[in-house]
Amino acid sequence: MVRPTRWWHLDVLPANLSLNELRDRLHAAVRPADASVLKSHLIKLAPSYDWILLDCPAGLDSLTINALVASDGLVIPVAPPDVLAADGTFHMLTTVDRIRAGANPRLRMLGVLLANTHLDRASERRQIAELARSGLPLLTTVIPSSARVGAALAAFCPIVVHAPKSTVAAAFRELAAEIRALANLGSVYI
């Protein structure tokens, strides 16, 4: 059930334990039509929203596949950036190519988001440089590590409201602008 929040133009559909049951049912069925369950529901909601953001857990379970089939654009977060992240991200990109060739030809890779980064650490700067050399489509925006994010989550509040003048809030505003530009301001599910 979609719920309004106290913030203007922001509604949420919070996850709960029933998602685990749905994931298990979808996984057990393993039918191609099951990959479109989320899409069929989002189509009904789409006229009411400019953007629908789908936040998926790491991994490629049936819920994530449903999200990819329903999406127009994809941002893959890598947090924190490390050498193993490239392997997992390339695996995700292979899955994206498969979905684009079949169930969702409009799915576009918007980029890889480096998040929870410590740019003050030489080791992380080296790892980021390695990821850039690997050919991954990195977004320009980098989200820094910050305890303020945890505090905002605990307060059930967006970071741009909880700590609007913080570096991490500025990075999220920059990310929103970058994604809007990449998506050409059209309505998009991400």
mmCIF file of C-alpha atoms in Angstrom:
data_model
loop_
_atom_site.group_PDB
_atom_site.id
_atom_site.type_symbol
_atom_site.label_atom_id
_atom_site.label_comp_id
_atom_site.label_asym_id
_atom_site.label_seq_id
_atom_site.Cartn_x
_atom_site.Cartn_y
_atom_site.Cartn_z
ATOM 1 C CA MET A 1 0.000 0.000 0.000
ATOM 2 C CA VAL A 2 1.403 3.382 -1.051
ATOM 3 C CA ARG A 3 1.610 5.792 1.862
ATOM 4 C CA PRO A 4 2.061 9.555 1.804
ATOM 5 C CA THR A 5 4.889 11.044 3.839
ATOM 6 C CA ARG A 6 5.160 14.387 5.571
ATOM 7 C CA TRP A 7 7.321 15.613 2.679
ATOM 8 C CA TRP A 8 5.769 17.299 -0.309
ATOM 9 C CA HIS A 9 5.552 15.047 -3.375
ATOM 10 C CA LEU A 10 7.036 11.997 -1.665
ATOM 11 C CA ASP A 11 5.099 8.792 -1.150
ATOM 12 C CA VAL A 12 6.553 5.435 -0.152
ATOM 13 C CA LEU A 13 5.612 1.820 -0.468
ATOM 14 C CA PRO A 14 7.492 0.377 2.494
ATOM 15 C CA ALA A 15 8.843 -3.134 2.333
ATOM 16 C CA ASN A 16 7.660 -5.688 4.844
ATOM 17 C CA LEU A 17 7.887 -9.409 5.471
ATOM 18 C CA SER A 18 5.266 -10.175 2.838
ATOM 19 C CA LEU A 19 7.933 -9.355 0.242
ATOM 20 C CA ASN A 20 9.823 -12.452 1.381
ATOM 21 C CA GLU A 21 6.726 -14.554 0.765
ATOM 22 C CA LEU A 22 6.250 -12.978 -2.664
ATOM 23 C CA ARG A 23 9.911 -13.569 -3.538
ATOM 24 C CA ASP A 24 9.602 -17.216 -2.517
ATOM 25 C CA ARG A 25 6.413 -17.697 -4.573
ATOM 26 C CA LEU A 26 7.958 -16.031 -7.616
ATOM 27 C CA HIS A 27 11.131 -18.074 -7.272
ATOM 28 C CA ALA A 28 9.168 -21.307 -6.914
ATOM 29 C CA ALA A 29 7.064 -20.575 -10.000
ATOM 30 C CA VAL A 30 9.966 -19.643 -12.323
ATOM 31 C CA ARG A 31 7.671 -18.630 -15.171
ATOM 32 C CA PRO A 32 8.607 -15.780 -17.529
ATOM 33 C CA ALA A 33 5.291 -14.029 -16.873
ATOM 34 C CA ASP A 34 6.171 -13.815 -13.181
ATOM 35 C CA ALA A 35 8.973 -11.381 -14.017
ATOM 36 C CA SER A 36 6.302 -8.820 -14.964
ATOM 37 C CA VAL A 37 4.277 -8.885 -11.738
ATOM 38 C CA LEU A 38 5.743 -5.615 -10.430
ATOM 39 C CA LYS A 39 5.471 -3.952 -13.828
ATOM 40 C CA SER A 40 1.741 -4.694 -14.030
ATOM 41 C CA HIS A 41 1.196 -2.946 -10.688
ATOM 42 C CA LEU A 42 3.451 0.023 -11.460
ATOM 43 C CA ILE A 43 1.628 0.703 -14.719
ATOM 44 C CA LYS A 44 -1.463 1.494 -12.626
ATOM 45 C CA LEU A 45 0.500 3.885 -10.369
ATOM 46 C CA ALA A 46 2.566 5.592 -13.079
ATOM 47 C CA PRO A 47 0.042 8.299 -14.065
ATOM 48 C CA SER A 48 0.165 9.673 -10.507
ATOM 49 C CA TYR A 49 3.956 10.100 -10.375
ATOM 50 C CA ASP A 50 6.791 11.739 -12.284
ATOM 51 C CA TRP A 51 9.327 9.279 -10.875
ATOM 52 C CA ILE A 52 9.077 5.900 -9.211
ATOM 53 C CA LEU A 53 12.299 4.793 -7.525
ATOM 54 C CA LEU A 54 12.741 1.097 -6.804
ATOM 55 C CA ASP A 55 15.332 0.319 -4.138
ATOM 56 C CA CYS A 56 16.405 -3.314 -4.368
ATOM 57 C CA PRO A 57 18.674 -5.371 -2.145
ATOM 58 C CA ALA A 58 21.999 -6.576 -3.487
ATOM 59 C CA GLY A 59 21.716 -9.742 -5.514
ATOM 60 C CA LEU A 60 19.624 -10.985 -8.379
ATOM 61 C CA ASP A 61 16.627 -12.657 -6.805
ATOM 62 C CA SER A 62 13.154 -12.669 -8.344
ATOM 63 C CA LEU A 63 12.253 -9.301 -6.775
ATOM 64 C CA THR A 64 15.265 -7.614 -8.364
ATOM 65 C CA ILE A 65 14.506 -9.236 -11.725
ATOM 66 C CA ASN A 66 10.931 -7.907 -11.433
ATOM 67 C CA ALA A 67 12.305 -4.428 -10.727
ATOM 68 C CA LEU A 68 14.592 -4.608 -13.778
ATOM 69 C CA VAL A 69 11.715 -5.725 -16.009
ATOM 70 C CA ALA A 70 9.601 -2.818 -14.709
ATOM 71 C CA SER A 71 12.320 -0.140 -14.919
ATOM 72 C CA ASP A 72 13.297 2.365 -17.556
ATOM 73 C CA GLY A 73 16.667 3.176 -16.006
ATOM 74 C CA LEU A 74 19.132 1.543 -13.671
ATOM 75 C CA VAL A 75 21.647 2.916 -11.188
ATOM 76 C CA ILE A 76 23.853 0.299 -9.542
ATOM 77 C CA PRO A 77 25.202 1.442 -6.178
ATOM 78 C CA VAL A 78 28.583 0.143 -5.092
ATOM 79 C CA ALA A 79 29.174 0.779 -1.403
ATOM 80 C CA PRO A 80 31.922 0.991 -0.404
ATOM 81 C CA PRO A 81 33.857 0.774 -3.648
ATOM 82 C CA ASP A 82 36.299 -2.141 -3.778
ATOM 83 C CA VAL A 83 37.849 -4.518 -6.283
ATOM 84 C CA LEU A 84 35.183 -7.198 -5.760
ATOM 85 C CA ALA A 85 32.496 -4.669 -6.642
ATOM 86 C CA ALA A 86 33.542 -4.702 -10.295
ATOM 87 C CA ASP A 87 32.889 -8.449 -10.608
ATOM 88 C CA GLY A 88 29.419 -8.195 -9.077
ATOM 89 C CA THR A 89 28.594 -5.156 -11.167
ATOM 90 C CA PHE A 90 29.714 -6.809 -14.415
ATOM 91 C CA HIS A 91 27.511 -9.798 -13.497
ATOM 92 C CA MET A 92 24.585 -7.411 -12.993
ATOM 93 C CA LEU A 93 25.303 -5.785 -16.372
ATOM 94 C CA THR A 94 25.203 -9.211 -18.041
ATOM 95 C CA THR A 95 21.768 -9.763 -16.494
ATOM 96 C CA VAL A 96 20.677 -6.299 -17.646
ATOM 97 C CA ASP A 97 21.736 -7.158 -21.216
ATOM 98 C CA ARG A 98 19.707 -10.386 -21.037
ATOM 99 C CA ILE A 99 16.624 -8.539 -19.767
ATOM 100 C CA ARG A 100 17.067 -5.817 -22.382
ATOM 101 C CA ALA A 101 17.216 -8.488 -25.105
ATOM 102 C CA GLY A 102 13.980 -10.039 -23.873
ATOM 103 C CA ALA A 103 11.481 -8.749 -21.342
ATOM 104 C CA ASN A 104 12.482 -5.063 -21.233
ATOM 105 C CA PRO A 105 14.181 -3.527 -24.286
ATOM 106 C CA ARG A 106 13.767 0.015 -22.893
ATOM 107 C CA LEU A 107 15.941 -0.635 -19.795
ATOM 108 C CA ARG A 108 18.862 1.808 -19.811
ATOM 109 C CA MET A 109 21.968 1.665 -17.691
ATOM 110 C CA LEU A 110 22.305 5.156 -16.205
ATOM 111 C CA GLY A 111 25.493 4.380 -14.317
ATOM 112 C CA VAL A 112 27.293 2.938 -11.329
ATOM 113 C CA LEU A 113 27.064 5.021 -8.158
ATOM 114 C CA LEU A 114 30.024 4.965 -5.793
ATOM 115 C CA ALA A 115 28.560 5.352 -2.316
ATOM 116 C CA ASN A 116 29.730 5.280 1.282
ATOM 117 C CA THR A 117 33.151 6.364 0.079
ATOM 118 C CA HIS A 118 36.094 7.680 2.071
ATOM 119 C CA LEU A 119 37.851 9.898 -0.452
ATOM 120 C CA ASP A 120 40.345 10.898 2.232
ATOM 121 C CA ARG A 121 41.769 7.348 2.133
ATOM 122 C CA ALA A 122 44.415 6.650 -0.492
ATOM 123 C CA SER A 123 43.347 2.999 -0.704
ATOM 124 C CA GLU A 124 39.778 3.935 -1.670
ATOM 125 C CA ARG A 125 40.970 6.497 -4.202
ATOM 126 C CA ARG A 126 43.082 3.725 -5.793
ATOM 127 C CA GLN A 127 40.099 1.344 -5.812
ATOM 128 C CA ILE A 128 37.918 4.003 -7.438
ATOM 129 C CA ALA A 129 40.596 4.559 -10.086
ATOM 130 C CA GLU A 130 40.663 0.787 -10.723
ATOM 131 C CA LEU A 131 36.877 0.725 -11.110
ATOM 132 C CA ALA A 132 37.086 3.626 -13.568
ATOM 133 C CA ARG A 133 39.747 1.781 -15.603
ATOM 134 C CA SER A 134 37.612 -1.380 -15.613
ATOM 135 C CA GLY A 135 35.203 0.243 -18.038
ATOM 136 C CA LEU A 136 32.244 0.456 -15.667
ATOM 137 C CA PRO A 137 29.970 3.409 -16.498
ATOM 138 C CA LEU A 138 30.623 5.385 -13.305
ATOM 139 C CA LEU A 139 28.382 8.305 -12.437
ATOM 140 C CA THR A 140 30.160 11.598 -11.800
ATOM 141 C CA THR A 141 28.569 11.969 -8.377
ATOM 142 C CA VAL A 142 30.219 10.156 -5.481
ATOM 143 C CA ILE A 143 28.350 9.791 -2.180
ATOM 144 C CA PRO A 144 30.712 10.210 0.780
ATOM 145 C CA SER A 145 30.537 8.103 3.900
ATOM 146 C CA SER A 146 28.779 9.961 6.699
ATOM 147 C CA ALA A 147 27.316 9.102 10.076
ATOM 148 C CA ARG A 148 24.569 11.596 9.220
ATOM 149 C CA VAL A 149 23.050 9.066 6.805
ATOM 150 C CA GLY A 150 22.523 6.586 9.649
ATOM 151 C CA ALA A 151 21.041 9.326 11.803
ATOM 152 C CA ALA A 152 18.654 10.312 9.009
ATOM 153 C CA LEU A 153 17.600 6.679 8.543
ATOM 154 C CA ALA A 154 16.981 6.334 12.283
ATOM 155 C CA ALA A 155 14.840 9.479 12.156
ATOM 156 C CA PHE A 156 12.932 8.175 9.070
ATOM 157 C CA CYS A 157 13.916 11.390 7.351
ATOM 158 C CA PRO A 158 15.585 12.117 3.999
ATOM 159 C CA ILE A 159 19.187 13.260 4.443
ATOM 160 C CA VAL A 160 18.436 16.454 2.496
ATOM 161 C CA VAL A 161 15.915 17.365 5.204
ATOM 162 C CA HIS A 162 17.733 15.901 8.219
ATOM 163 C CA ALA A 163 21.086 17.581 7.510
ATOM 164 C CA PRO A 164 20.447 19.837 4.501
ATOM 165 C CA LYS A 165 23.775 21.687 4.658
ATOM 166 C CA SER A 166 25.913 18.568 5.022
ATOM 167 C CA THR A 167 28.344 17.360 2.377
ATOM 168 C CA VAL A 168 26.420 14.110 1.993
ATOM 169 C CA ALA A 169 23.106 15.951 1.438
ATOM 170 C CA ALA A 170 24.802 18.085 -1.224
ATOM 171 C CA ALA A 171 26.052 14.891 -2.877
ATOM 172 C CA PHE A 172 22.525 13.434 -2.954
ATOM 173 C CA ARG A 173 21.179 16.643 -4.518
ATOM 174 C CA GLU A 174 23.967 16.409 -7.113
ATOM 175 C CA LEU A 175 23.021 12.766 -7.735
ATOM 176 C CA ALA A 176 19.368 13.706 -8.289
ATOM 177 C CA ALA A 177 20.407 16.348 -10.827
ATOM 178 C CA GLU A 178 22.728 13.910 -12.603
ATOM 179 C CA ILE A 179 20.034 11.222 -12.844
ATOM 180 C CA ARG A 180 17.464 13.744 -14.106
ATOM 181 C CA ALA A 181 19.911 14.837 -16.801
ATOM 182 C CA LEU A 182 20.698 11.246 -17.802
ATOM 183 C CA ALA A 183 17.006 10.379 -17.971
ATOM 184 C CA ASN A 184 16.271 13.523 -20.029
ATOM 185 C CA LEU A 185 13.663 14.662 -17.491
ATOM 186 C CA GLY A 186 11.136 12.126 -18.723
ATOM 187 C CA SER A 187 9.041 9.983 -16.448
ATOM 188 C CA VAL A 188 11.117 6.990 -15.530
ATOM 189 C CA TYR A 189 11.121 4.091 -13.103
ATOM 190 C CA ILE A 190 14.536 3.646 -11.502
#
